[in-house]
Coordinates of C-alpha atoms in Angstrom, one line a residue:
T1 CA -0.1 0.3 0.1
R2 CA 1.4 3.3 -0.5
T3 CA 0.2 7.1 -0.8
E4 CA -1.1 8.6 -3.8
S5 CA -1.4 11.8 -2.6
L6 CA 0.2 14.2 0.0
V7 CA -0.6 13.8 3.6
L8 CA -2.9 16.8 4.4
S9 CA -2.5 17.2 8.4
S10 CA -5.2 19.2 10.5
Q11 CA -4.9 20.5 13.8
I12 CA -7.0 22.4 16.3
S13 CA -4.9 23.6 19.7
D14 CA -8.0 23.7 21.9
D15 CA -8.3 19.7 23.1
R16 CA -11.9 20.6 24.2
V17 CA -13.1 20.4 20.5
N18 CA -15.2 17.7 19.7
L19 CA -16.6 17.2 16.4
G20 CA -19.3 15.0 17.5
S21 CA -21.8 14.2 14.9
E22 CA -20.0 16.8 12.8
R23 CA -18.0 15.4 9.9
V24 CA -15.3 16.9 8.0
T25 CA -15.1 16.8 4.2
L26 CA -11.6 16.5 2.7
T27 CA -10.9 16.3 -1.4
F28 CA -7.7 14.9 -2.7
N29 CA -6.6 15.3 -6.0
I30 CA -5.3 12.4 -7.6
G31 CA -4.6 10.8 -11.1
L32 CA -5.7 7.5 -11.2
D33 CA -6.2 5.4 -14.4
E34 CA -9.9 4.2 -14.2
S35 CA -9.4 1.5 -16.6
Q36 CA -6.8 -0.3 -14.0
P37 CA -9.1 -2.0 -11.7
R38 CA -6.2 -3.2 -9.0
F39 CA -5.9 0.3 -7.9
N40 CA -8.1 0.7 -4.9
P41 CA -8.0 4.0 -3.4
R42 CA -8.6 4.1 0.3
C43 CA -9.3 7.0 2.8
A44 CA -7.1 6.8 5.6
F45 CA -5.7 8.7 8.8
F46 CA -2.1 8.2 10.5
N47 CA -2.8 6.9 13.8
F48 CA 0.2 8.0 16.1
S49 CA -1.2 6.0 19.0
N50 CA -1.6 2.5 17.4
V51 CA -0.5 0.0 20.2
D52 CA 1.0 -2.4 17.6
T53 CA 3.8 -0.5 15.7
R54 CA 5.7 1.8 17.7
M55 CA 5.8 4.3 15.1
G56 CA 2.0 4.4 14.6
S57 CA 0.3 3.1 10.8
F58 CA -2.5 4.0 8.7
S59 CA -6.3 3.7 9.7
S60 CA -9.7 4.0 8.3
D61 CA -11.6 4.2 11.6
G62 CA -14.0 6.8 11.5
I63 CA -13.3 8.2 8.0
L64 CA -15.2 7.4 5.0
Q65 CA -14.8 7.5 1.4
T66 CA -17.8 9.3 -0.1
G67 CA -16.7 10.2 -3.9
R68 CA -14.3 9.2 -6.3
N69 CA -13.6 9.6 -9.9
S70 CA -10.2 9.5 -12.2
S71 CA -9.0 12.6 -10.7
F72 CA -10.1 13.2 -7.2
V73 CA -11.1 11.1 -3.7
Q74 CA -13.4 12.7 -1.4
C75 CA -13.2 11.6 2.1
T76 CA -15.4 12.8 5.6
S77 CA -14.1 12.0 9.0
N78 CA -15.3 12.5 12.4
H79 CA -11.9 13.5 13.8
L80 CA -8.9 15.9 12.6
T81 CA -5.7 14.2 12.0
S82 CA -2.9 13.5 9.3
F83 CA -5.2 12.2 6.2
A84 CA -3.9 10.6 3.2
V85 CA -5.4 8.6 0.1
L86 CA -3.7 5.2 0.1
V87 CA -3.7 3.0 -3.1
D88 CA -3.4 -0.7 -3.4
A89 CA -1.3 -1.7 -6.2
S90 CA -0.6 -5.1 -5.3
G91 CA -3.6 -6.6 -7.8
N92 CA -3.0 -9.2 -10.8
I93 CA -0.5 -7.1 -13.0
D94 CA -1.2 -8.5 -16.6
K95 CA 2.9 -8.3 -17.1
S96 CA 2.8 -11.9 -15.4
K97 CA 1.4 -13.6 -18.7
A98 CA 3.8 -11.7 -20.8
F99 CA 6.9 -12.8 -18.4
S100 CA 5.7 -16.3 -18.5
A101 CA 5.8 -16.0 -22.2
V102 CA 9.1 -14.8 -22.5
S103 CA 10.3 -17.0 -20.1
Y104 CA 9.1 -20.2 -22.0
I105 CA 10.1 -19.1 -25.2
G106 CA 13.6 -18.5 -23.7
C107 CA 13.7 -21.5 -22.2
S108 CA 12.6 -23.7 -25.4
I109 CA 15.4 -21.7 -27.5
S110 CA 17.8 -22.8 -24.8
I111 CA 16.5 -26.6 -24.8
I112 CA 16.5 -26.6 -28.5
C113 CA 20.4 -24.9 -28.6
L114 CA 21.4 -27.6 -25.7
F115 CA 19.7 -30.6 -27.5
F116 CA 21.7 -29.6 -31.1
T117 CA 25.0 -28.8 -28.9
I118 CA 24.9 -32.5 -27.4
V119 CA 24.5 -34.2 -30.7
L120 CA 27.1 -32.5 -32.2
L121 CA 29.5 -32.9 -29.5
V122 CA 28.4 -37.1 -29.3
A123 CA 28.5 -37.1 -33.3
L124 CA 32.2 -36.1 -32.8
R125 CA 32.9 -38.3 -29.9
T126 CA 36.1 -39.6 -30.9
K127 CA 37.5 -36.0 -30.7
V128 CA 35.2 -35.5 -27.6
F129 CA 37.4 -37.9 -25.1
D130 CA 40.5 -37.0 -26.1
R131 CA 40.3 -33.7 -24.3
V132 CA 39.0 -33.2 -20.9
T133 CA 37.3 -29.8 -21.7
D134 CA 35.2 -31.5 -24.4
F135 CA 34.2 -34.2 -22.1
V136 CA 32.9 -31.3 -19.3
H137 CA 31.4 -29.3 -22.3
L138 CA 29.2 -32.3 -22.9
N139 CA 28.3 -33.0 -19.1
L140 CA 27.6 -29.8 -18.7
S141 CA 25.2 -29.4 -21.7
I142 CA 23.5 -32.3 -20.4
A143 CA 22.9 -31.1 -16.7
L144 CA 21.4 -27.9 -18.2
L145 CA 19.2 -29.6 -20.9
L146 CA 17.8 -31.7 -17.9
G147 CA 17.8 -28.7 -15.6
L148 CA 15.7 -26.6 -18.1
I149 CA 13.4 -29.4 -19.2
I150 CA 12.6 -30.2 -15.1
F151 CA 11.7 -26.2 -15.0
V152 CA 9.7 -26.0 -18.1
S153 CA 7.7 -29.0 -17.2
G154 CA 7.7 -29.0 -13.7
I155 CA 7.2 -25.3 -12.3
E156 CA 3.7 -25.3 -13.4
T157 CA 2.5 -28.6 -12.2
A158 CA 4.2 -28.4 -9.0
K159 CA 2.3 -25.7 -7.7
D160 CA -0.8 -28.1 -6.1
S161 CA 1.6 -30.3 -4.7
R162 CA 3.6 -30.1 -2.2
I163 CA 5.5 -33.1 -2.7
G164 CA 5.9 -32.1 -6.1
C165 CA 7.2 -29.1 -5.7
V166 CA 9.9 -30.5 -3.2
L167 CA 10.8 -32.9 -5.9
V168 CA 11.2 -30.2 -8.6
A169 CA 12.9 -27.6 -6.2
V170 CA 15.4 -31.0 -5.7
L171 CA 16.0 -31.6 -8.8
L172 CA 16.6 -28.1 -10.0
Q173 CA 19.1 -27.4 -7.2
Y174 CA 21.0 -30.5 -8.4
F175 CA 21.0 -30.2 -12.1
F176 CA 21.7 -26.1 -11.9

């Protein structure tokens, strides 16, 4: 959660002031993209006397959101403290599908290239076993190929199974 507006603070020096049933209306000018449903503005105030934290935290007790559009959020409150509009930006982001696609495409290209590398090294096996470095390249290519195949095939299927997740994690740790 982050603040999308400046923190507006108001204070009355007389401690005897009680708003009672009166409410104060505050309007915050913000620039939210209404087409992004993951942004959920929330009126809040900074509670300096929160016992859970030593430094205080934002709270929405006694404050209501009474209006909202793409350029402003309107809040009403029955007390006077430090107010702000908090925006929850932790919703689903469409970029995760793009990242998954790039990961699968990149891993697939690597798998294909490693496969051809192994085929080439095996085809030249008479020369591979002459030098230790070529034998190391063959073993490294096989380990990377198996690791990438386990990653691509197991990362999504292991989400629902604890044993599957542990198995995939152990195999990835072994091959990588």
